[in-house]
Each structure stands twice: as C-alpha cells, then as structure tokens.
Tab-separated table of C-alpha atoms and ligand atoms in Angstrom:
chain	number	residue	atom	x	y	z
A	1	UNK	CA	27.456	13.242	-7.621
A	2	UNK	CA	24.887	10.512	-8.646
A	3	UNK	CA	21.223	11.607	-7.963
A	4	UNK	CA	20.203	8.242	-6.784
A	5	UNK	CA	22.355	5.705	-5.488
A	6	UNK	CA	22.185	2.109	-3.876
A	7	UNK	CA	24.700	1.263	-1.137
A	8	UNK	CA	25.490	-1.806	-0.425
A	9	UNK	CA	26.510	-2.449	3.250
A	10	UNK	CA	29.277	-5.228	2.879
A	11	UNK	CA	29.347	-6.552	6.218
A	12	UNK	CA	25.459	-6.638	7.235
A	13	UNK	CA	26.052	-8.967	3.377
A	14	UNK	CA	28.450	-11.102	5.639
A	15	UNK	CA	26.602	-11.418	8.737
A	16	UNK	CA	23.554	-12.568	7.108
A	17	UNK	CA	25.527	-14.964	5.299
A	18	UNK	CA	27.261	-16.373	8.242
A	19	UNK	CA	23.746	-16.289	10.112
A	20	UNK	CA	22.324	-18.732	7.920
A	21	UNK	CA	24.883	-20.725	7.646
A	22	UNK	CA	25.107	-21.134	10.998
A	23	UNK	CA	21.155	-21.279	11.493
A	24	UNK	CA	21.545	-24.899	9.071
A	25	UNK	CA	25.015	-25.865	9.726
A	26	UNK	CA	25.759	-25.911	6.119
A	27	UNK	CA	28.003	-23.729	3.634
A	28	UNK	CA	25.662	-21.613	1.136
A	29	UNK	CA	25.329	-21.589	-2.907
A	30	UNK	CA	25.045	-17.670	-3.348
A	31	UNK	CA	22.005	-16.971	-5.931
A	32	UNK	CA	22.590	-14.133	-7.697
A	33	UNK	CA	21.043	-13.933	-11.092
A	34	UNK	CA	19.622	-11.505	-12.656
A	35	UNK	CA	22.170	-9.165	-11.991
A	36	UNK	CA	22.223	-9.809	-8.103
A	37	UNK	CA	18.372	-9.666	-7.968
A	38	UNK	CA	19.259	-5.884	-9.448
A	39	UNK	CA	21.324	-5.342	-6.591
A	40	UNK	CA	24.902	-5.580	-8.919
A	41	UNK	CA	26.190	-8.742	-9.173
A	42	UNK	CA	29.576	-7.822	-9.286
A	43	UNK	CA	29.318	-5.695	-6.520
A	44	UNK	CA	27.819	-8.426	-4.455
A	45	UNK	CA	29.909	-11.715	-5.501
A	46	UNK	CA	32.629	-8.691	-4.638
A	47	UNK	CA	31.932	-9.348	-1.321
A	48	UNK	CA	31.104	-12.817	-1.235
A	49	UNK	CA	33.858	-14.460	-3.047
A	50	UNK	CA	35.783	-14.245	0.303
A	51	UNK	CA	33.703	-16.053	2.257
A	52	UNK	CA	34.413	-18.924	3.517
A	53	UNK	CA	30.865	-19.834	3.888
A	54	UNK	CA	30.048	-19.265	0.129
A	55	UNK	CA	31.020	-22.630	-1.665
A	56	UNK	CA	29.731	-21.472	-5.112
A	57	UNK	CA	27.579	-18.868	-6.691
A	58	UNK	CA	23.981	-19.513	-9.012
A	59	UNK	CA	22.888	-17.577	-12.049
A	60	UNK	CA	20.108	-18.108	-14.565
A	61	UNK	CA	21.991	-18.130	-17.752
A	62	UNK	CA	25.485	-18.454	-19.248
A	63	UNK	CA	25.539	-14.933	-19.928
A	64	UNK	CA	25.759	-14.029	-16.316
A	65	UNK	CA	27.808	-16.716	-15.604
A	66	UNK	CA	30.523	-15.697	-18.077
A	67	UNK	CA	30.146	-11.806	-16.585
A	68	UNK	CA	31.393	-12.952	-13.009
A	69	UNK	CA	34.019	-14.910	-14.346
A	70	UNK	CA	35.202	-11.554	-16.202
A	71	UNK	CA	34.829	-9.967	-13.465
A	72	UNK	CA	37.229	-12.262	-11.504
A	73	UNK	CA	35.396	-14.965	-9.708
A	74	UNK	CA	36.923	-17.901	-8.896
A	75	UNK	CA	34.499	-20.177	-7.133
A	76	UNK	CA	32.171	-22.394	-8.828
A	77	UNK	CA	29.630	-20.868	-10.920
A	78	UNK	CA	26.091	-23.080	-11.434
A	79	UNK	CA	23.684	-21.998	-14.176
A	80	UNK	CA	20.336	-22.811	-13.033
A	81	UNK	CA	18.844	-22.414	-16.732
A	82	UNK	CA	20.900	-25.368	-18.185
A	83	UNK	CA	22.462	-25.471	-21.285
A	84	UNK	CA	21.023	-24.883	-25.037
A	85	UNK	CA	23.235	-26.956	-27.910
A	86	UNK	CA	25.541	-23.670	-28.934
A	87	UNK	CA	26.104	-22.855	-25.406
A	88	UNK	CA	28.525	-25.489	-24.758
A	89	UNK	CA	31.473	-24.166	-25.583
A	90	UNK	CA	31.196	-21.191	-23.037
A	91	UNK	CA	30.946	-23.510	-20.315
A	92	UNK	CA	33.911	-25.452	-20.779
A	93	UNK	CA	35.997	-21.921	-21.733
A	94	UNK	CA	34.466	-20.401	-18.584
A	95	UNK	CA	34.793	-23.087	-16.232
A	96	UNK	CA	30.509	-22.820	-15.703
A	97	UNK	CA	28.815	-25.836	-14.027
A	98	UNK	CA	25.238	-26.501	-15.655
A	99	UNK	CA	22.190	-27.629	-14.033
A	100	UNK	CA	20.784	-30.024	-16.281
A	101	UNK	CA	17.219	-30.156	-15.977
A	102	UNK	CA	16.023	-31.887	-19.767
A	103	UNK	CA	16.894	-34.544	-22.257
A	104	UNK	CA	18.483	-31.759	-24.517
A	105	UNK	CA	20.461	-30.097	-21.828
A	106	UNK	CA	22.386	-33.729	-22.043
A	107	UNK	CA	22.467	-33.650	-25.715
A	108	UNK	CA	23.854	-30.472	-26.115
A	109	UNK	CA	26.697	-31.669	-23.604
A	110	UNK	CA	27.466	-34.964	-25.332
A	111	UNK	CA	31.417	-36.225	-25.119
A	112	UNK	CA	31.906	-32.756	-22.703
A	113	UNK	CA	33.529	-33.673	-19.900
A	114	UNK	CA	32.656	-31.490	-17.426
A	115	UNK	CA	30.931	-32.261	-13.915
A	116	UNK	CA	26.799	-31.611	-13.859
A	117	UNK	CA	24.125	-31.073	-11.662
A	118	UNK	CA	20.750	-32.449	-12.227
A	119	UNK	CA	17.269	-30.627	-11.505
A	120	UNK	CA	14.237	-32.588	-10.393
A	121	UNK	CA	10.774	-31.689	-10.493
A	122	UNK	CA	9.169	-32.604	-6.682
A	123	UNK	CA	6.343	-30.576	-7.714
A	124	UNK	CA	7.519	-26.762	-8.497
A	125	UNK	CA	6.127	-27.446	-12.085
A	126	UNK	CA	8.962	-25.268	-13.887
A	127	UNK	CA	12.101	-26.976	-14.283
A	128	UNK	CA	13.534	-30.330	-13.526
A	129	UNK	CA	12.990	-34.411	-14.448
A	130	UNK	CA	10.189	-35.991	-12.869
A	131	UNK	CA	11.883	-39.141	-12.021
A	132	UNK	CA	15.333	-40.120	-11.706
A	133	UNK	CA	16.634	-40.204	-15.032
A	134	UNK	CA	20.411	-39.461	-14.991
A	135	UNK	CA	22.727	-41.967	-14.552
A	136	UNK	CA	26.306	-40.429	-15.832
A	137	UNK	CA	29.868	-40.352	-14.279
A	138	UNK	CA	29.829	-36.430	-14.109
A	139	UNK	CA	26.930	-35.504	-12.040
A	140	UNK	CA	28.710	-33.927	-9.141
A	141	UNK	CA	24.824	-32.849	-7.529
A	142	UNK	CA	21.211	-32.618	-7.561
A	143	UNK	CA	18.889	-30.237	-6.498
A	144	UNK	CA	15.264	-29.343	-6.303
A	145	UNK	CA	12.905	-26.040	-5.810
A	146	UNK	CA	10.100	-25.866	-3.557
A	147	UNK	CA	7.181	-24.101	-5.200
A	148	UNK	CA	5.970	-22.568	-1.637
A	149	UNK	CA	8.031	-22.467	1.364
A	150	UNK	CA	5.668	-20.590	3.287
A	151	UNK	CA	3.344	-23.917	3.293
A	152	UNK	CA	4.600	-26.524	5.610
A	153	UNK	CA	2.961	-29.742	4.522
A	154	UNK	CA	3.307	-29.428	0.434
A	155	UNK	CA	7.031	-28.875	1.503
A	156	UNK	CA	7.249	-31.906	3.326
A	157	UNK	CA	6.321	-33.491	0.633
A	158	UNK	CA	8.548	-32.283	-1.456
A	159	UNK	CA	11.256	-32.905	0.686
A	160	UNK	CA	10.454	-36.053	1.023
A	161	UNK	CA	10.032	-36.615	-3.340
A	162	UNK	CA	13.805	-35.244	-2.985
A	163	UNK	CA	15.350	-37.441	-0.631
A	164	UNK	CA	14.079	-40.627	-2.123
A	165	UNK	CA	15.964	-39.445	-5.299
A	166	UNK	CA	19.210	-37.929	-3.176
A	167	UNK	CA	18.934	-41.967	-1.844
A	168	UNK	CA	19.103	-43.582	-5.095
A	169	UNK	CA	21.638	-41.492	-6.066
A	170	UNK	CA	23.794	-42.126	-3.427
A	171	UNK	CA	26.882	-39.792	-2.175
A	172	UNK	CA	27.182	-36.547	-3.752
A	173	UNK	CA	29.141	-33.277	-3.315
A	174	UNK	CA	26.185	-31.250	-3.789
A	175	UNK	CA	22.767	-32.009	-2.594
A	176	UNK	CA	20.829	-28.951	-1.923
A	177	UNK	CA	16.790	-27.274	-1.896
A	178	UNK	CA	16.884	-24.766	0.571
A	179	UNK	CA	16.160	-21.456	-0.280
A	180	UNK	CA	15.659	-18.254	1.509
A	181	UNK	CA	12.407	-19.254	3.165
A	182	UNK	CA	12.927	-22.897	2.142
A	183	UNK	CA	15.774	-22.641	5.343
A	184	UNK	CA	13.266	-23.253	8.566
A	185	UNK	CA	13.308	-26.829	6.897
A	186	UNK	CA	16.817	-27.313	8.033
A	187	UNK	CA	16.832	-30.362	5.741
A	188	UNK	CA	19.036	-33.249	7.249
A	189	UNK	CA	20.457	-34.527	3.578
A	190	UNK	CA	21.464	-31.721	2.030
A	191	UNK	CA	24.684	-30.071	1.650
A	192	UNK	CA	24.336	-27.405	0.814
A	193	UNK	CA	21.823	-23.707	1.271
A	194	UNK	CA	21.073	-21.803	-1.931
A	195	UNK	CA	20.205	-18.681	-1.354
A	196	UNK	CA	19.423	-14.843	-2.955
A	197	UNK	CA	17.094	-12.710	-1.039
A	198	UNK	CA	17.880	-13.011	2.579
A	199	UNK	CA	21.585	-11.927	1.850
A	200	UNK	CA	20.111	-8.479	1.777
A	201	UNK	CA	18.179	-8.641	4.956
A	202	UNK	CA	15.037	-8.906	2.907
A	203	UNK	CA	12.593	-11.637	5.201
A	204	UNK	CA	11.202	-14.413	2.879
A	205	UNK	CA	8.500	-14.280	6.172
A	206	UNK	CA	7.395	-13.261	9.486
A	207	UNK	CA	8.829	-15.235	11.676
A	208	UNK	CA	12.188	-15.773	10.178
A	209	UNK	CA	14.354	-17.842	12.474
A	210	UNK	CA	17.352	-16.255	11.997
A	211	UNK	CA	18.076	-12.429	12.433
A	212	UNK	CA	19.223	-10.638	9.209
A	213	UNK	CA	21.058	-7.423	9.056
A	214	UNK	CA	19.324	-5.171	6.717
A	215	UNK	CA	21.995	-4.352	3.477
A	216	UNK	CA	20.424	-2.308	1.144
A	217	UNK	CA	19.840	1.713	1.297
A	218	UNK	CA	18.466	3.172	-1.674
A	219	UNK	CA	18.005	6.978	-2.094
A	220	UNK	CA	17.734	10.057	-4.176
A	221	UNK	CA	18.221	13.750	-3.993
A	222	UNK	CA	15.297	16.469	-4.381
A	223	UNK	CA	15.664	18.668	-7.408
A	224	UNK	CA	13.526	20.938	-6.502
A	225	UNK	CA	11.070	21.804	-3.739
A	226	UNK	CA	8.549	24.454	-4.131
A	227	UNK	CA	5.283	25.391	-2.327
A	228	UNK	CA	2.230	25.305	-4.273
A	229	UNK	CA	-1.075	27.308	-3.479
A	230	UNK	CA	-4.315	24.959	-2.451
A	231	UNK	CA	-6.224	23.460	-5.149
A	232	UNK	CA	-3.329	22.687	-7.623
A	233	UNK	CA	-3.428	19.314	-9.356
A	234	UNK	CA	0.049	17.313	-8.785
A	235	UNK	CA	1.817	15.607	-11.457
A	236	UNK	CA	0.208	13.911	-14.821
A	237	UNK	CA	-3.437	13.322	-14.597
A	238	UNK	CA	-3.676	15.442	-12.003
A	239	UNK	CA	-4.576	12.723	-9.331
A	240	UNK	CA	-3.561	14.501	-5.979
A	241	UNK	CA	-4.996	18.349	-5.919
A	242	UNK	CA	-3.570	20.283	-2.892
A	243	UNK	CA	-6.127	21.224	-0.344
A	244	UNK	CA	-3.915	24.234	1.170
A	245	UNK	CA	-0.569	25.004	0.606
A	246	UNK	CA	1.503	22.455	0.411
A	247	UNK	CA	5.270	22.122	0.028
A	248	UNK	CA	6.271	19.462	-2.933
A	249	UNK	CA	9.268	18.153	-3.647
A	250	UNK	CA	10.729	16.446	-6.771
A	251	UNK	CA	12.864	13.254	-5.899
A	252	UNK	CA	15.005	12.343	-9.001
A	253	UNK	CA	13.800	9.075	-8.730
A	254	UNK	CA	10.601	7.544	-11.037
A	255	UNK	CA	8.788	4.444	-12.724
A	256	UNK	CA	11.612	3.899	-15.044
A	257	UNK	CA	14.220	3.685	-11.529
A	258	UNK	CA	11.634	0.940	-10.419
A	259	UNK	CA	9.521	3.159	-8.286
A	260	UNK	CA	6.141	1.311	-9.777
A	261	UNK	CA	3.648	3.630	-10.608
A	262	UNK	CA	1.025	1.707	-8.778
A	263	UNK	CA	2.809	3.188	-5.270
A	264	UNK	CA	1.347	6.580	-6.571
A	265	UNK	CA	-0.306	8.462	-3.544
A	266	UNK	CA	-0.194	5.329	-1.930
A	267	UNK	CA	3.508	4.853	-0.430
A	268	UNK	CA	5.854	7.001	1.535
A	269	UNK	CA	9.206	8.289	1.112
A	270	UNK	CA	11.473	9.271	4.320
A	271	UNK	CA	13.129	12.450	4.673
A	272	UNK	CA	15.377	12.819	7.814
A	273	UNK	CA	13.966	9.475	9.041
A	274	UNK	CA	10.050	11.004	8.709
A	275	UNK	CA	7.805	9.664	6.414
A	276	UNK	CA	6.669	11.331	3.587
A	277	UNK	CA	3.826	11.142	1.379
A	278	UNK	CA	4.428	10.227	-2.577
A	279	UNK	CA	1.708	12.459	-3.819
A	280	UNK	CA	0.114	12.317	-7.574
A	281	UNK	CA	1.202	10.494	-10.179
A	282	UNK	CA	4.994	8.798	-10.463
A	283	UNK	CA	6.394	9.713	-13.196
A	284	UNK	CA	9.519	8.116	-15.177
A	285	UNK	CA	12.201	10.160	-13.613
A	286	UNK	CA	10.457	11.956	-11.259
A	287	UNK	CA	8.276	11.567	-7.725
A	288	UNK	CA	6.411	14.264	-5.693
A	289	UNK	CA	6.692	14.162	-2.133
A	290	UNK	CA	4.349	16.303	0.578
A	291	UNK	CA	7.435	17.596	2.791
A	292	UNK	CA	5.289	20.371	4.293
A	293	UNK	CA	6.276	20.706	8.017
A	294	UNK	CA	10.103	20.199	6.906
A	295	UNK	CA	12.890	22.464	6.246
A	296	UNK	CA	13.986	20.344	3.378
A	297	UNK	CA	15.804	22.044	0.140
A	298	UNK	CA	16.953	21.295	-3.063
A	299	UNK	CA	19.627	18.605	-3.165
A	300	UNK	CA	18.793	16.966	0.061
A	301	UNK	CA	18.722	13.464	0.377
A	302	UNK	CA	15.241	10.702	0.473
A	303	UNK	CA	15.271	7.468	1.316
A	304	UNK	CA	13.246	5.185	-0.214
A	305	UNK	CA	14.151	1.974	0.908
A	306	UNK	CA	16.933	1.599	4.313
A	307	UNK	CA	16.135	2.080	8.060
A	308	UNK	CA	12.554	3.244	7.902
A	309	UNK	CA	11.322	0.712	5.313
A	310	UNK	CA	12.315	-2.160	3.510
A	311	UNK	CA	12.130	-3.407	-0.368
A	312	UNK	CA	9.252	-6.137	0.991
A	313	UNK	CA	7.456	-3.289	3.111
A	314	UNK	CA	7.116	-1.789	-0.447
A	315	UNK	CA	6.318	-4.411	-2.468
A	316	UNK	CA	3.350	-4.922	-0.142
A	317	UNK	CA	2.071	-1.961	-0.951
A	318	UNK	CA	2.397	-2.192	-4.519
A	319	UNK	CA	0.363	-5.432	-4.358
A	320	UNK	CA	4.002	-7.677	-5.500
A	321	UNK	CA	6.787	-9.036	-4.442
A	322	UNK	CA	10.626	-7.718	-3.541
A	323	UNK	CA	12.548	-9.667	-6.036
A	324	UNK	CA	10.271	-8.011	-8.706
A	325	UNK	CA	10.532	-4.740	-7.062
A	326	UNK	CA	14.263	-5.323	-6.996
A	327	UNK	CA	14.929	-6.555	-10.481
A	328	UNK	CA	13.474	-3.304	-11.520
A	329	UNK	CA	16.069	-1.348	-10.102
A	330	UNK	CA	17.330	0.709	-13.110
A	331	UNK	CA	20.685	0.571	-14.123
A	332	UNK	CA	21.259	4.527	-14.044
A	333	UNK	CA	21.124	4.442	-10.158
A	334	UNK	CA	24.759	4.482	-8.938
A	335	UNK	CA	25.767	1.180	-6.614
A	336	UNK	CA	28.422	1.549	-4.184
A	337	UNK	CA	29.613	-1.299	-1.883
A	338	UNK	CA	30.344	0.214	1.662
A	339	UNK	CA	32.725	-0.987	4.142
A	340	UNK	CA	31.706	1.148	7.459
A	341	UNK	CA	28.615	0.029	8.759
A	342	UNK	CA	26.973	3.073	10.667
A	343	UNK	CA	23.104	3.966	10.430
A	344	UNK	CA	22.449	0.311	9.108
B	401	LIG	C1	16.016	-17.772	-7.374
B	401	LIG	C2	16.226	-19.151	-6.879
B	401	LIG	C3	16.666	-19.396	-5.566
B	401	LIG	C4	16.822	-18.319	-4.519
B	401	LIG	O1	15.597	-18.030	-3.919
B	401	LIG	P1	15.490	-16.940	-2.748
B	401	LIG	O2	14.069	-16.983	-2.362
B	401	LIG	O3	15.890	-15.637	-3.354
B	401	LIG	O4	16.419	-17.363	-1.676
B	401	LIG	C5	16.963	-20.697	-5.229
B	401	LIG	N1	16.817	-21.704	-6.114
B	401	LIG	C6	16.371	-21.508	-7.367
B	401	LIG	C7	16.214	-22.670	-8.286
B	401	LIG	C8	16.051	-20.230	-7.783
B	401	LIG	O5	15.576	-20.037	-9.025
C-alpha cells in the first residue's frame, strides 16, 4: 500500500471536458505537458484519448511527445516548444506536429514534409513571430497565448492582433488561443480550445462560467501519532512549541512530495473532512499535524488536497500558483485513475 497517492477521478476529467466544450462550442487541444501538469500524463491522455471532444493533445517538448506516443496515443500530438535542428527526425518517426514559433524552427525542418503550426507573438513576450512571416504549403494552424486572461481589455487586444493574422492567413484546420481562463472570450474565429488546468476542476478564476467537477484527491497516511507534553518544540528549528498537550501526527507526505515548506504552520490538512493544522516546520518526507480532539491512529488517511480544499486554495496560501504547486508533485506518490465517482 502506497503512503501517498493521487487519484484521478476519470469522469469528473470528462465532464469538465465536455463542459467547456460545450461552454465555446468548439472541440479542445488537451495541454498536458510537463507530465500532465504533474498529474501523470499517461494516466490522463488515458482518459482523454476517447473523447470525442479532444481533437489533439499539447506538450512542451519532443520528449513528452514521443512518451504518449509509447504509451499508445493516437491523436495528434502538438509540441508547443518547436523544434531544435537534431530533433527532426523524432517528429517525423513519431508522427509529432511542431509549433513553429522562430526562423530556426523552419530551418531545422527544411525539405520535411510534415504539416506545422505557427506561433505568433500578440504580446505574451515568450514565444511566437511578431508579424506574419510564414507563408508555406504545410502550415495546417496558428495559434497565439494571451499573457493575462484575467485582464479584459489587454486581451481584446490581443485577440484582435490574432485575428488580423488568422485573416491573412485565410482557412485553416486549426486556429486556436483559448486557454483555461482565456475561455470567457469565447473567441468567434477560432477552432479550436487549448486547455490544461481546468480539466482538473482547478478555476483559472472566480467567476468561472462554466461549472467544473473537481478531479484530483491527493492524500497520505499518518505514520505515527503521538501526544507530546506542553512546551515541546515541533519539527526542525523548532518553530511551533506546544502550549499544552497536544496530539501530533506524522503525515508521510513533505517538501520533497511538493508540500512547499513555505505552508509551514500556515496551511491545513483534513482528517475525516476536519481541518487540521500543519504545525512546525515541513520537512522532506514528513508533516506534523495538530489532530488533538480526534481519535485518529497510525495509518489513517489525510487529505491534502480533494473535497475540503483545492490545489489553488493552497497555492494561495503559499503565496504561488497551482500549476507550480502541481508540477511539484513528486514522482514517488502513487497515481491511480478511478472509474467510480463517489465522495468527488
Ligand atoms: C500551458 C499552456 C496552455 C494551457 O494553459 P491553462 O491555463 O493550463 O489552460 C495553453 N497554451 C499554451 C501555449 C501553454 O503554454
């Protein structure tokens, strides 16, 4: 029995998908690099590949891309990171679809005859040309990246960068910008969504117009739980001292899991759907919790992210944000994709 594990609920995966889908009327590119934002990415294009609403998946690199292909995938892969000269070859063997985004990225794929995407730069500042600049028989798409969603008027203008480029370019299969939060746009002249966080119920915002299943439960077991006299100093540092007795337990769950140590005495864990407190320092494998007023023992179960509160709720408090939260997720935590759907 793994002493933390990550389940994965398959169909709140599905209804989110098919909620924002709906929401913009228009099939979804599935982002999930970096592993599935540390969710598993073969766990999660496990569920995905049979939807209908999925049309293709994203990664950041060809590395990732050639991992879902060996793990069976079928549908189009893009890789957002474009291609280095070397790299070639393991997109035409792997059937991967680059995004070009630089004058090199169309060296390195001279006399390859494979279709492309382009990347243009509206104003994110990362990737992408700054003016139409590719005129070639296999560009099959374009695509851009808003910088910040949450602000209505850059956006706009963004948008509006975009579609004088989607214009010149005329008819494409893929034309897409809309991202998790980038979806209250509900852009008329794109094809396609392209989206990571949201599939796991994870709101890019407040107000999110469409209603998302949560999908992720992450949790660990106690290995040990002990009562400890007042005045004793918790943990490294000793940065939490008891002021009576108090009953501590050890959740086998730490920094190096991607419980950030800057949650110490700040966040809460949930035991039996109760919050309680991470006290002293976390350590790498290892968090105290005050479960004083429980009956809790030794191999019990706490939740750390699930029903009582999510990876954003956390990040919050950690002064960050849930995809780095969730990219931290280490890879000794044991992911499990879960048909029934009770509790979540
Ligand atoms: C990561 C990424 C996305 C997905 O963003 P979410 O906020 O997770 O939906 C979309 N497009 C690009 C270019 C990305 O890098």
């Amino acid at each position: 029995m793994p002493r933390a594990e990550l389940k994965i609920r398959a169909e709140s995966i599905r209804e989110n998908v098919r909620s924002m889908c709906k929401f913009s009327g228009k099939p979804m590119i599935a982002v999930v690099k970096a592993d599935a934002y540390g969710v598993g990415a073969v766990h999660v294009v496990s569920v995905l590949e049979k939807l209908k609403e999925v049309s293709a998946f994203a990664v950041a690199c060809v590395e990732e891309g050639v991992e879902l292909r060996r793990a069976g995938v079928k549908k189009k892969i893009l890789v957002l990171g474009g291609v280095l000269k070397g790299e070639e070859k393991a997109f035409v063997e792997y059937g991967l679809t680059p995004v070009v985004s630089h004058r090199e990225h169309l060296r390195a794929l001279e006399g390859i005859n494979i279709p492309i995407q382009v990347k243009y730069d509206t104003g994110m500042g990362r990737l992408g040309f700054l003016e139409e600049a590719v005129e070639d028989e296999r560009v099959e798409g374009i695509l851009t990246h808003l910088s910040s969603p949450l602000d209505y008027k850059y956006s706009q203008l963004q948008i509006e960068a975009f579609r004088r480029i989607a214009e010149r370019h005329g008819r494409l299969k893929y034309v897409h910008v809309e991202s998790s939060a980038g979806i209250v746009y509900r852009i008329p002249f794109t094809t396609h969504i392209r989206v990571g966080l949201a599939l796991y119920g994870e709101k890019p915002m407040q107000d999110y117009p469409v209603s998302l299943k949560k999908a992720l439960e992450l949790r660990a077991q106690l290995i040990s739980v002990k009562t400890l006299p007042a005045n004793f100093g918790v943990s490294y540092s000793r940065t939490y001292v008891t002021q009576k007795p108090t009953m501590v337990g050890v959740v086998a769950f730490g920094y190096a899991d991607g419980l950030m140590k800057s949650l110490s005495n700040k966040a809460s864990l949930y035991y039996k759907g109760k919050a309680v407190r991470i006290i002293g320092n976390i350590t790498m494998d290892m968090t105290m919790v005050d479960l004083t007023g429980t009956d809790a023992k030794v191999g019990d179960w706490v939740e750390i992210v699930g029903e009582s509160q999510s990876f954003t709720d956390l990040a919050k408090l950690a002064g960050t944000i849930p995809y780095e939260l969730m990219t931290n997720l280490s890879r000794r935590i044991h992911r499990q994709v879960r048909e029934d759907a009770h509790n979540l």
